[in-house]
């Protein structure tokens, strides 16, 4: 069973796009036999269009927790709320989206949803380039996804 | 000595805005301000790029309404090059934008607005969302919401190359036509969407509007603002999202201006205030009288209610009937009740779906001539569309090579900024007495804010996030209470 990797964020706001950049890197490095890759601006209700039928979904997103920039976090459950884009003011946040999916489409939802958050440094300046510390974290994100895939 | 109540995001990532409510010594509301955090470097980011890149980049400044920015940007590029796009391209763009508005309005109503009424604003916070709504109204409704949201998004994807990251509109038209098979798929989904939009309207009219608990919200003068209104109308004066002229009416409903996109600077000015990075656009010819409503104030409103208020009607049959019911119900035009935005949004959702059907069955949409390659020397241009949240202006200047030298955007939420401040202040005045606040009160203040479906993302040229709110009550500069609410 394939895993869906979803990169979230915008690539024109410096580190905000790290989830998308990481997803592209994963697509480049890892076998398409094992994963599908998707890019989204936010993980709102649109996520339900894509995650049905996957056993596992890995969401990649920029995050601000106060840790050093480039720190790679791996989160589940309640910790979802710490992410930058796992929700939208105009729809629903990730726990609500997942709960909605379970209520409306039982049996089709993934068994496991993992969030890999990358600590961002700059999120308020327009740029298509990641800050060096955050760019340096990309190999660790790829490794984290590989570890999850190998662990199954 | 004043107290300050702050409704603010937990972090700037989560919405870039906060609301401060200032109380006097007696705990009565003195003032209210919406403040937003500025993101830096947007103009510099655009300057120096080929202008034809902007329709691809602009949608990324907002994950909430990328489609509207895509269209406004493409129209601005058409104007920069002085190119007239083929008829098929214009219809495809309008079809796309209608699907975009239907998508946005449907989601806003069911995910954000309806839960304030079903199960209701006094319900536990955990139930005031889509989950609470389907718990009350049933799983089938939930499935229908999601199915039709998906249809609206899929239609956008067929036209624009991707359901979330649109790329097909460009200077001179569209990058690709649609096939007969795609047209059939769009028509089928749009017919279903129109039926569901009518159902949503029925839920509003037969359940929410007639509920005695909501009577004051929809009819009490205290929840109204007597402002000017602005929105695009077609040649017959009907609502149009993609093209037309911007019509402005005064609080009595008299038309005071009608202008094309490139005349916007003659009619709109922006007030800079020390407490917000988000400027306050106002009607230049009426003037800035401060944060106040009334005929002498240049404060105006945009978005669905404004569009209905400025227009003479809707261009599709069922939406026109709904439009007539709307104004008969209130007995006057314009309608100033802020909560009427929710009703207006559903009427527009029905119009958008009906219009997609009309355009889908139009043979011209299959024409493969969808682009006029620009040949004039580029210079300057303005593109205007109606975004879900109101009129959206993109204004670009370039050098003779088409390299961007200046960019100006006036987005919908900025235009509603002054009115949002006023509505929050008025609502808080009614609800806050003696400085006492509660979760229910916080939600009711938010309802005033939410009626505008504000998006602080592109309003500050920023990104969307959750508008998580924190309300803090200050006395003598020190926080007394703090209430937190997550962003959904």
CSV table of N, CA, C and O in Angstrom, one decimal, chain B residues 340-456:
chain,number,residue,atom,x,y,z
B,340,UNK,N,-27.1,39.7,6.9
B,340,UNK,CA,-27.6,39.4,5.6
B,340,UNK,C,-26.6,39.0,4.6
B,340,UNK,O,-26.9,38.4,3.6
B,341,UNK,N,-25.3,39.2,5.0
B,341,UNK,CA,-24.2,38.7,4.1
B,341,UNK,C,-24.4,37.2,3.9
B,341,UNK,O,-24.1,36.7,2.8
B,342,UNK,N,-24.8,36.5,4.9
B,342,UNK,CA,-24.9,35.0,4.8
B,342,UNK,C,-25.9,34.6,3.8
B,342,UNK,O,-25.7,33.7,3.0
B,343,UNK,N,-27.1,35.3,3.8
B,343,UNK,CA,-28.1,35.0,2.9
B,343,UNK,C,-27.7,35.4,1.4
B,343,UNK,O,-27.8,34.6,0.5
B,344,UNK,N,-27.1,36.6,1.3
B,344,UNK,CA,-26.6,37.1,0.0
B,344,UNK,C,-25.6,36.1,-0.6
B,344,UNK,O,-25.6,35.8,-1.8
B,345,UNK,N,-24.8,35.5,0.3
B,345,UNK,CA,-23.7,34.6,-0.2
B,345,UNK,C,-24.4,33.4,-0.8
B,345,UNK,O,-24.0,32.9,-1.9
B,346,UNK,N,-25.5,32.9,-0.2
B,346,UNK,CA,-26.1,31.7,-0.8
B,346,UNK,C,-26.9,32.0,-2.1
B,346,UNK,O,-26.9,31.2,-3.0
B,347,UNK,N,-27.4,33.2,-2.2
B,347,UNK,CA,-28.1,33.6,-3.4
B,347,UNK,C,-27.0,33.6,-4.6
B,347,UNK,O,-27.2,33.2,-5.7
B,348,UNK,N,-25.8,34.2,-4.2
B,348,UNK,CA,-24.7,34.2,-5.2
B,348,UNK,C,-24.2,32.8,-5.5
B,348,UNK,O,-23.8,32.6,-6.7
B,349,UNK,N,-24.3,31.9,-4.6
B,349,UNK,CA,-23.8,30.6,-4.8
B,349,UNK,C,-24.7,29.9,-5.8
B,349,UNK,O,-24.3,29.2,-6.8
B,350,UNK,N,-26.0,30.2,-5.7
B,350,UNK,CA,-27.0,29.6,-6.7
B,350,UNK,C,-26.8,30.2,-8.0
B,350,UNK,O,-26.7,29.6,-9.1
B,351,UNK,N,-26.6,31.6,-8.1
B,351,UNK,CA,-26.3,32.2,-9.3
B,351,UNK,C,-25.0,31.7,-10.0
B,351,UNK,O,-25.0,31.4,-11.2
B,352,UNK,N,-24.0,31.5,-9.2
B,352,UNK,CA,-22.7,31.0,-9.7
B,352,UNK,C,-22.9,29.6,-10.4
B,352,UNK,O,-22.4,29.4,-11.5
B,353,UNK,N,-23.6,28.8,-9.7
B,353,UNK,CA,-23.8,27.4,-10.2
B,353,UNK,C,-24.7,27.5,-11.5
B,353,UNK,O,-24.4,26.8,-12.5
B,354,UNK,N,-25.7,28.3,-11.5
B,354,UNK,CA,-26.6,28.4,-12.7
B,354,UNK,C,-25.8,29.0,-13.8
B,354,UNK,O,-26.0,28.6,-15.0
B,355,UNK,N,-24.9,29.9,-13.5
B,355,UNK,CA,-24.1,30.5,-14.6
B,355,UNK,C,-23.1,29.6,-15.2
B,355,UNK,O,-22.9,29.6,-16.4
B,356,UNK,N,-22.6,28.7,-14.3
B,356,UNK,CA,-21.7,27.6,-14.8
B,356,UNK,C,-22.4,26.8,-15.8
B,356,UNK,O,-21.9,26.4,-16.9
B,357,UNK,N,-23.6,26.4,-15.5
B,357,UNK,CA,-24.4,25.6,-16.4
B,357,UNK,C,-24.6,26.3,-17.7
B,357,UNK,O,-24.4,25.8,-18.8
B,358,UNK,N,-25.0,27.6,-17.6
B,358,UNK,CA,-25.3,28.4,-18.9
B,358,UNK,C,-24.0,28.4,-19.7
B,358,UNK,O,-24.1,28.2,-21.0
B,359,UNK,N,-22.9,28.6,-19.1
B,359,UNK,CA,-21.6,28.8,-19.9
B,359,UNK,C,-21.2,27.4,-20.4
B,359,UNK,O,-20.7,27.3,-21.5
B,360,UNK,N,-21.5,26.3,-19.6
B,360,UNK,CA,-21.0,25.0,-20.1
B,360,UNK,C,-21.8,24.5,-21.3
B,360,UNK,O,-21.3,23.8,-22.1
B,361,UNK,N,-23.1,25.0,-21.4
B,361,UNK,CA,-23.8,24.5,-22.6
B,361,UNK,C,-23.7,25.5,-23.8
B,361,UNK,O,-24.2,25.2,-24.8
B,362,UNK,N,-22.9,26.5,-23.6
B,362,UNK,CA,-22.7,27.5,-24.7
B,362,UNK,C,-21.6,26.9,-25.6
B,362,UNK,O,-20.5,26.5,-25.2
B,363,UNK,N,-22.0,26.7,-26.9
B,363,UNK,CA,-21.1,26.0,-27.8
B,363,UNK,C,-19.7,26.7,-27.9
B,363,UNK,O,-18.7,26.1,-28.2
B,364,UNK,N,-19.7,28.0,-27.7
B,364,UNK,CA,-18.4,28.8,-27.8
B,364,UNK,C,-17.3,28.3,-26.9
B,364,UNK,O,-16.2,28.4,-27.2
B,365,UNK,N,-17.7,27.7,-25.7
B,365,UNK,CA,-16.7,27.3,-24.8
B,365,UNK,C,-15.8,26.2,-25.4
B,365,UNK,O,-14.7,25.9,-24.8
B,366,UNK,N,-16.3,25.5,-26.4
B,366,UNK,CA,-15.5,24.5,-27.0
B,366,UNK,C,-14.5,25.0,-28.1
B,366,UNK,O,-13.7,24.2,-28.7
B,367,UNK,N,-14.7,26.3,-28.5
B,367,UNK,CA,-13.8,26.9,-29.5
B,367,UNK,C,-12.3,26.7,-29.0
B,367,UNK,O,-12.0,27.0,-27.9
B,368,UNK,N,-11.5,26.2,-29.9
B,368,UNK,CA,-10.1,26.0,-29.5
B,368,UNK,C,-9.2,27.3,-29.6
B,368,UNK,O,-8.1,27.3,-29.2
B,369,UNK,N,-9.8,28.3,-30.2
B,369,UNK,CA,-9.1,29.6,-30.2
B,369,UNK,C,-9.3,30.3,-28.9
B,369,UNK,O,-10.3,31.0,-28.7
B,370,UNK,N,-8.4,30.1,-28.0
B,370,UNK,CA,-8.5,30.6,-26.6
B,370,UNK,C,-7.5,31.7,-26.3
B,370,UNK,O,-7.4,32.1,-25.1
B,371,UNK,N,-6.6,32.0,-27.2
B,371,UNK,CA,-5.6,33.0,-26.9
B,371,UNK,C,-5.3,33.9,-28.1
B,371,UNK,O,-5.1,33.5,-29.2
B,372,UNK,N,-5.2,35.2,-27.8
B,372,UNK,CA,-4.7,36.2,-28.7
B,372,UNK,C,-3.3,36.5,-28.2
B,372,UNK,O,-3.2,37.1,-27.1
B,373,UNK,N,-2.3,36.2,-29.0
B,373,UNK,CA,-1.0,36.4,-28.5
B,373,UNK,C,-0.7,37.9,-28.5
B,373,UNK,O,-0.9,38.6,-29.5
B,374,UNK,N,-0.3,38.5,-27.3
B,374,UNK,CA,-0.1,39.9,-27.3
B,374,UNK,C,1.0,40.4,-28.2
B,374,UNK,O,2.0,39.7,-28.4
B,375,UNK,N,0.8,41.5,-28.9
B,375,UNK,CA,1.8,42.0,-29.8
B,375,UNK,C,2.1,43.5,-29.5
B,375,UNK,O,3.1,44.0,-30.0
B,376,UNK,N,1.3,44.2,-28.6
B,376,UNK,CA,1.6,45.6,-28.3
B,376,UNK,C,2.7,45.7,-27.3
B,376,UNK,O,3.0,44.7,-26.6
B,377,UNK,N,3.3,46.9,-27.2
B,377,UNK,CA,4.3,47.1,-26.2
B,377,UNK,C,3.6,47.2,-24.9
B,377,UNK,O,2.7,48.0,-24.7
B,378,UNK,N,4.0,46.5,-23.9
B,378,UNK,CA,3.4,46.5,-22.6
B,378,UNK,C,3.7,47.8,-21.9
B,378,UNK,O,4.7,48.4,-22.1
B,379,UNK,N,2.7,48.2,-21.0
B,379,UNK,CA,2.9,49.5,-20.3
B,379,UNK,C,2.3,49.4,-18.9
B,379,UNK,O,3.0,49.4,-17.9
B,380,UNK,N,1.0,49.5,-18.9
B,380,UNK,CA,0.3,49.6,-17.6
B,380,UNK,C,-1.1,49.0,-17.7
B,380,UNK,O,-1.7,49.2,-18.8
B,381,UNK,N,-1.6,48.4,-16.7
B,381,UNK,CA,-3.0,47.9,-16.8
B,381,UNK,C,-3.6,47.5,-15.4
B,381,UNK,O,-2.9,47.2,-14.5
B,382,UNK,N,-4.9,47.6,-15.4
B,382,UNK,CA,-5.6,47.2,-14.2
B,382,UNK,C,-6.6,46.1,-14.5
B,382,UNK,O,-7.3,46.1,-15.5
B,383,UNK,N,-6.6,45.1,-13.6
B,383,UNK,CA,-7.6,44.0,-13.8
B,383,UNK,C,-8.5,44.0,-12.5
B,383,UNK,O,-8.0,44.2,-11.4
B,384,UNK,N,-9.8,43.9,-12.8
B,384,UNK,CA,-10.7,43.8,-11.6
B,384,UNK,C,-11.7,42.7,-11.8
B,384,UNK,O,-12.2,42.4,-12.9
B,385,UNK,N,-11.9,41.9,-10.7
B,385,UNK,CA,-12.9,40.9,-10.7
B,385,UNK,C,-13.6,41.0,-9.3
B,385,UNK,O,-13.1,41.7,-8.4
B,386,UNK,N,-14.7,40.2,-9.2
B,386,UNK,CA,-15.3,40.0,-7.9
B,386,UNK,C,-14.7,38.7,-7.3
B,386,UNK,O,-15.0,37.6,-7.8
B,387,UNK,N,-13.9,38.9,-6.3
B,387,UNK,CA,-13.5,37.7,-5.5
B,387,UNK,C,-14.6,37.3,-4.6
B,387,UNK,O,-15.6,38.1,-4.4
B,388,UNK,N,-14.6,36.1,-4.0
B,388,UNK,CA,-15.6,35.7,-3.1
B,388,UNK,C,-15.9,36.8,-2.0
B,388,UNK,O,-17.0,37.0,-1.6
B,389,UNK,N,-14.8,37.5,-1.6
B,389,UNK,CA,-15.0,38.4,-0.5
B,389,UNK,C,-15.1,39.9,-0.9
B,389,UNK,O,-15.2,40.8,-0.1
B,390,UNK,N,-15.2,40.1,-2.2
B,390,UNK,CA,-15.5,41.4,-2.7
B,390,UNK,C,-14.6,41.8,-3.9
B,390,UNK,O,-13.8,41.0,-4.4
B,391,UNK,N,-14.7,43.0,-4.3
B,391,UNK,CA,-14.0,43.5,-5.5
B,391,UNK,C,-12.5,43.4,-5.3
B,391,UNK,O,-11.9,43.8,-4.2
B,392,UNK,N,-11.8,42.9,-6.3
B,392,UNK,CA,-10.3,42.7,-6.2
B,392,UNK,C,-9.7,43.5,-7.4
B,392,UNK,O,-10.0,43.2,-8.6
B,393,UNK,N,-8.8,44.4,-7.1
B,393,UNK,CA,-8.1,45.1,-8.1
B,393,UNK,C,-6.6,44.7,-8.2
B,393,UNK,O,-5.9,44.7,-7.1
B,394,UNK,N,-6.1,44.4,-9.4
B,394,UNK,CA,-4.7,44.3,-9.6
B,394,UNK,C,-4.2,45.3,-10.6
B,394,UNK,O,-4.8,45.4,-11.6
B,395,UNK,N,-3.2,46.1,-10.2
B,395,UNK,CA,-2.7,47.2,-11.1
B,395,UNK,C,-1.2,47.0,-11.3
B,395,UNK,O,-0.4,47.0,-10.3
B,396,UNK,N,-0.8,46.8,-12.5
B,396,UNK,CA,0.6,46.6,-12.8
B,396,UNK,C,1.2,47.7,-13.7
B,396,UNK,O,0.5,48.1,-14.7
B,397,UNK,N,2.4,48.0,-13.5
B,397,UNK,CA,3.2,48.8,-14.5
B,397,UNK,C,4.4,48.1,-14.9
B,397,UNK,O,5.0,47.4,-14.1
B,398,UNK,N,4.8,48.2,-16.2
B,398,UNK,CA,6.0,47.5,-16.7
B,398,UNK,C,6.8,48.5,-17.5
B,398,UNK,O,6.3,49.5,-18.0
B,399,UNK,N,8.0,48.1,-17.8
B,399,UNK,CA,8.8,48.8,-18.8
B,399,UNK,C,8.4,48.2,-20.2
B,399,UNK,O,7.6,47.3,-20.3
B,400,UNK,N,9.1,48.7,-21.2
B,400,UNK,CA,8.7,48.3,-22.6
B,400,UNK,C,9.0,46.8,-22.9
B,400,UNK,O,8.5,46.3,-23.8
B,401,UNK,N,9.8,46.2,-22.0
B,401,UNK,CA,10.1,44.8,-22.2
B,401,UNK,C,9.1,43.9,-21.4
B,401,UNK,O,9.2,42.7,-21.4
B,402,UNK,N,8.2,44.5,-20.7
B,402,UNK,CA,7.2,43.8,-19.9
B,402,UNK,C,7.8,43.4,-18.5
B,402,UNK,O,7.2,42.5,-17.9
B,403,UNK,N,8.8,44.0,-18.1
B,403,UNK,CA,9.4,43.8,-16.8
B,403,UNK,C,8.6,44.7,-15.8
B,403,UNK,O,8.5,45.9,-16.0
B,404,UNK,N,8.1,44.1,-14.7
B,404,UNK,CA,7.3,44.8,-13.7
B,404,UNK,C,8.1,45.9,-13.0
B,404,UNK,O,9.2,45.6,-12.5
B,405,UNK,N,7.5,47.1,-13.0
B,405,UNK,CA,8.1,48.2,-12.3
B,405,UNK,C,7.3,48.6,-11.1
B,405,UNK,O,7.8,49.3,-10.2
B,406,UNK,N,6.0,48.3,-11.1
B,406,UNK,CA,5.2,48.6,-9.9
B,406,UNK,C,4.0,47.7,-9.9
B,406,UNK,O,3.4,47.3,-10.9
B,407,UNK,N,3.5,47.5,-8.6
B,407,UNK,CA,2.4,46.6,-8.4
B,407,UNK,C,1.5,47.2,-7.3
B,407,UNK,O,2.0,47.7,-6.3
B,408,UNK,N,0.2,47.3,-7.5
B,408,UNK,CA,-0.7,47.7,-6.5
B,408,UNK,C,-1.9,46.8,-6.4
B,408,UNK,O,-2.5,46.5,-7.5
B,409,UNK,N,-2.2,46.2,-5.3
B,409,UNK,CA,-3.4,45.4,-5.1
B,409,UNK,C,-4.3,46.1,-4.1
B,409,UNK,O,-3.8,46.6,-3.1
B,410,UNK,N,-5.6,46.1,-4.5
B,410,UNK,CA,-6.6,46.5,-3.4
B,410,UNK,C,-7.5,45.3,-3.3
B,410,UNK,O,-8.2,45.0,-4.2
B,411,UNK,N,-7.4,44.7,-2.2
B,411,UNK,CA,-8.1,43.4,-2.0
B,411,UNK,C,-9.4,43.7,-1.2
B,411,UNK,O,-9.6,44.7,-0.5
B,412,UNK,N,-10.3,42.7,-1.2
B,412,UNK,CA,-11.6,42.8,-0.7
B,412,UNK,C,-11.7,43.1,0.8
B,412,UNK,O,-12.3,44.0,1.3
B,413,UNK,N,-10.9,42.3,1.6
B,413,UNK,CA,-11.0,42.5,3.0
B,413,UNK,C,-10.5,43.8,3.4
B,413,UNK,O,-11.0,44.4,4.4
B,414,UNK,N,-9.5,44.4,2.7
B,414,UNK,CA,-9.1,45.7,3.0
B,414,UNK,C,-10.2,46.7,2.8
B,414,UNK,O,-10.4,47.6,3.6
B,415,UNK,N,-11.0,46.5,1.8
B,415,UNK,CA,-12.1,47.5,1.5
B,415,UNK,C,-13.2,47.4,2.6
B,415,UNK,O,-13.9,48.3,2.9
B,416,UNK,N,-13.3,46.2,3.1
B,416,UNK,CA,-14.3,46.0,4.2
B,416,UNK,C,-13.7,46.3,5.6
B,416,UNK,O,-14.4,46.2,6.6
B,417,UNK,N,-12.4,46.7,5.6
B,417,UNK,CA,-11.7,46.9,6.9
B,417,UNK,C,-12.4,47.9,7.8
B,417,UNK,O,-12.7,47.6,9.0
B,418,UNK,N,-12.8,49.0,7.3
B,418,UNK,CA,-13.4,50.0,8.2
B,418,UNK,C,-14.8,49.5,8.7
B,418,UNK,O,-15.1,49.7,9.9
B,419,UNK,N,-15.5,48.9,7.8
B,419,UNK,CA,-16.8,48.4,8.2
B,419,UNK,C,-16.7,47.2,9.2
B,419,UNK,O,-17.5,47.1,10.2
B,420,UNK,N,-15.7,46.4,9.1
B,420,UNK,CA,-15.5,45.3,10.1
B,420,UNK,C,-15.2,45.9,11.4
B,420,UNK,O,-15.8,45.5,12.4
B,421,UNK,N,-14.4,47.0,11.4
B,421,UNK,CA,-14.1,47.6,12.7
B,421,UNK,C,-15.4,48.2,13.3
B,421,UNK,O,-15.6,48.0,14.5
B,422,UNK,N,-16.2,48.8,12.5
B,422,UNK,CA,-17.5,49.3,13.0
B,422,UNK,C,-18.4,48.3,13.5
B,422,UNK,O,-19.1,48.4,14.5
B,423,UNK,N,-18.5,47.2,12.7
B,423,UNK,CA,-19.5,46.1,13.1
B,423,UNK,C,-19.0,45.5,14.5
B,423,UNK,O,-19.8,45.1,15.3
B,424,UNK,N,-17.7,45.2,14.6
B,424,UNK,CA,-17.2,44.6,15.8
B,424,UNK,C,-17.5,45.6,17.0
B,424,UNK,O,-17.9,45.2,18.1
B,425,UNK,N,-17.2,46.9,16.8
B,425,UNK,CA,-17.5,47.8,17.8
B,425,UNK,C,-18.9,47.9,18.2
B,425,UNK,O,-19.3,47.8,19.4
B,426,UNK,N,-19.8,47.9,17.2
B,426,UNK,CA,-21.2,48.0,17.5
B,426,UNK,C,-21.7,46.8,18.3
B,426,UNK,O,-22.5,46.8,19.2
B,427,UNK,N,-21.3,45.6,17.8
B,427,UNK,CA,-21.7,44.3,18.4
B,427,UNK,C,-21.2,44.3,19.9
B,427,UNK,O,-21.9,43.9,20.8
B,428,UNK,N,-19.9,44.6,20.0
B,428,UNK,CA,-19.3,44.6,21.4
B,428,UNK,C,-20.1,45.6,22.3
B,428,UNK,O,-20.3,45.3,23.5
B,429,UNK,N,-20.5,46.7,21.7
B,429,UNK,CA,-21.2,47.7,22.6
B,429,UNK,C,-22.5,47.1,23.1
B,429,UNK,O,-22.9,47.3,24.2
B,430,UNK,N,-23.2,46.3,22.3
B,430,UNK,CA,-24.4,45.7,22.7
B,430,UNK,C,-24.2,44.6,23.7
B,430,UNK,O,-24.9,44.4,24.7
B,431,UNK,N,-23.1,43.8,23.5
B,431,UNK,CA,-22.9,42.6,24.3
B,431,UNK,C,-22.1,42.8,25.5
B,431,UNK,O,-22.3,42.0,26.5
B,432,UNK,N,-21.1,43.7,25.5
B,432,UNK,CA,-20.3,43.8,26.7
B,432,UNK,C,-20.8,44.9,27.6
B,432,UNK,O,-21.0,46.0,27.2
B,433,UNK,N,-21.1,44.4,28.8
B,433,UNK,CA,-21.7,45.3,29.8
B,433,UNK,C,-20.9,45.2,31.1
B,433,UNK,O,-20.9,44.1,31.6
B,434,UNK,N,-20.3,46.2,31.5
B,434,UNK,CA,-19.6,46.2,32.8
B,434,UNK,C,-18.3,45.4,32.7
B,434,UNK,O,-17.8,44.9,33.7
B,435,UNK,N,-17.8,45.2,31.4
B,435,UNK,CA,-16.5,44.5,31.3
B,435,UNK,C,-16.6,43.0,31.4
B,435,UNK,O,-15.6,42.3,31.3
B,436,UNK,N,-17.8,42.4,31.5
B,436,UNK,CA,-17.9,41.0,31.7
B,436,UNK,C,-17.8,40.3,30.3
B,436,UNK,O,-18.5,40.7,29.4
B,437,UNK,N,-17.0,39.3,30.2
B,437,UNK,CA,-16.9,38.6,28.9
B,437,UNK,C,-17.1,37.1,29.2
B,437,UNK,O,-16.8,36.6,30.3
B,438,UNK,N,-17.5,36.4,28.1
B,438,UNK,CA,-17.6,34.9,28.2
B,438,UNK,C,-17.3,34.3,26.9
B,438,UNK,O,-17.2,35.0,25.9
B,439,UNK,N,-17.3,33.0,26.8
B,439,UNK,CA,-17.0,32.3,25.6
B,439,UNK,C,-18.1,32.6,24.6
B,439,UNK,O,-17.9,32.8,23.4
B,440,UNK,N,-19.3,32.6,25.1
B,440,UNK,CA,-20.5,32.9,24.2
B,440,UNK,C,-20.4,34.3,23.6
B,440,UNK,O,-20.6,34.5,22.4
B,441,UNK,N,-20.0,35.2,24.5
B,441,UNK,CA,-19.8,36.6,24.0
B,441,UNK,C,-18.7,36.7,22.9
B,441,UNK,O,-18.9,37.3,21.9
B,442,UNK,N,-17.6,36.0,23.2
B,442,UNK,CA,-16.5,36.0,22.3
B,442,UNK,C,-17.0,35.5,20.9
B,442,UNK,O,-16.7,36.1,19.9
B,443,UNK,N,-17.8,34.5,20.9
B,443,UNK,CA,-18.3,33.9,19.7
B,443,UNK,C,-19.2,34.9,19.0
B,443,UNK,O,-19.2,35.0,17.8
B,444,UNK,N,-20.0,35.6,19.8
B,444,UNK,CA,-21.0,36.5,19.1
B,444,UNK,C,-20.2,37.7,18.5
B,444,UNK,O,-20.6,38.2,17.5
B,445,UNK,N,-19.2,38.2,19.2
B,445,UNK,CA,-18.4,39.2,18.6
B,445,UNK,C,-17.7,38.7,17.3
B,445,UNK,O,-17.7,39.4,16.3
B,446,UNK,N,-17.3,37.5,17.4
B,446,UNK,CA,-16.7,36.9,16.2
B,446,UNK,C,-17.7,36.8,15.1
B,446,UNK,O,-17.3,36.8,13.9
B,447,UNK,N,-19.0,36.5,15.4
B,447,UNK,CA,-20.0,36.4,14.4
B,447,UNK,C,-20.1,37.7,13.5
B,447,UNK,O,-20.3,37.6,12.3
B,448,UNK,N,-19.9,38.8,14.2
B,448,UNK,CA,-20.0,40.1,13.4
B,448,UNK,C,-18.8,40.1,12.5
B,448,UNK,O,-18.9,40.6,11.3
B,449,UNK,N,-17.6,39.7,12.9
B,449,UNK,CA,-16.4,39.7,12.1
B,449,UNK,C,-16.6,38.6,11.0
B,449,UNK,O,-16.3,38.9,9.8
B,450,UNK,N,-17.1,37.5,11.3
B,450,UNK,CA,-17.3,36.4,10.4
B,450,UNK,C,-18.3,36.6,9.3
B,450,UNK,O,-18.1,36.1,8.2
B,451,UNK,N,-19.2,37.5,9.5
B,451,UNK,CA,-20.2,37.7,8.5
B,451,UNK,C,-19.6,38.3,7.2
B,451,UNK,O,-20.1,38.1,6.1
B,452,UNK,N,-18.4,39.0,7.4
B,452,UNK,CA,-17.7,39.5,6.3
B,452,UNK,C,-16.8,38.5,5.6
B,452,UNK,O,-16.2,38.7,4.6
B,453,UNK,N,-16.7,37.3,6.2
B,453,UNK,CA,-15.9,36.2,5.7
B,453,UNK,C,-14.5,36.8,5.4
B,453,UNK,O,-13.9,36.7,4.3
B,454,UNK,N,-13.9,37.5,6.4
B,454,UNK,CA,-12.7,38.2,6.1
B,454,UNK,C,-11.5,37.3,5.9
B,454,UNK,O,-11.5,36.2,6.5
B,455,UNK,N,-10.6,37.7,5.1
B,455,UNK,CA,-9.4,36.9,4.9
B,455,UNK,C,-8.2,37.8,5.0
B,455,UNK,O,-8.0,38.7,4.2
B,456,UNK,N,-7.5,37.7,6.1
B,456,UNK,CA,-6.4,38.6,6.4
B,456,UNK,C,-5.2,38.2,5.6
B,456,UNK,O,-4.2,38.9,5.6
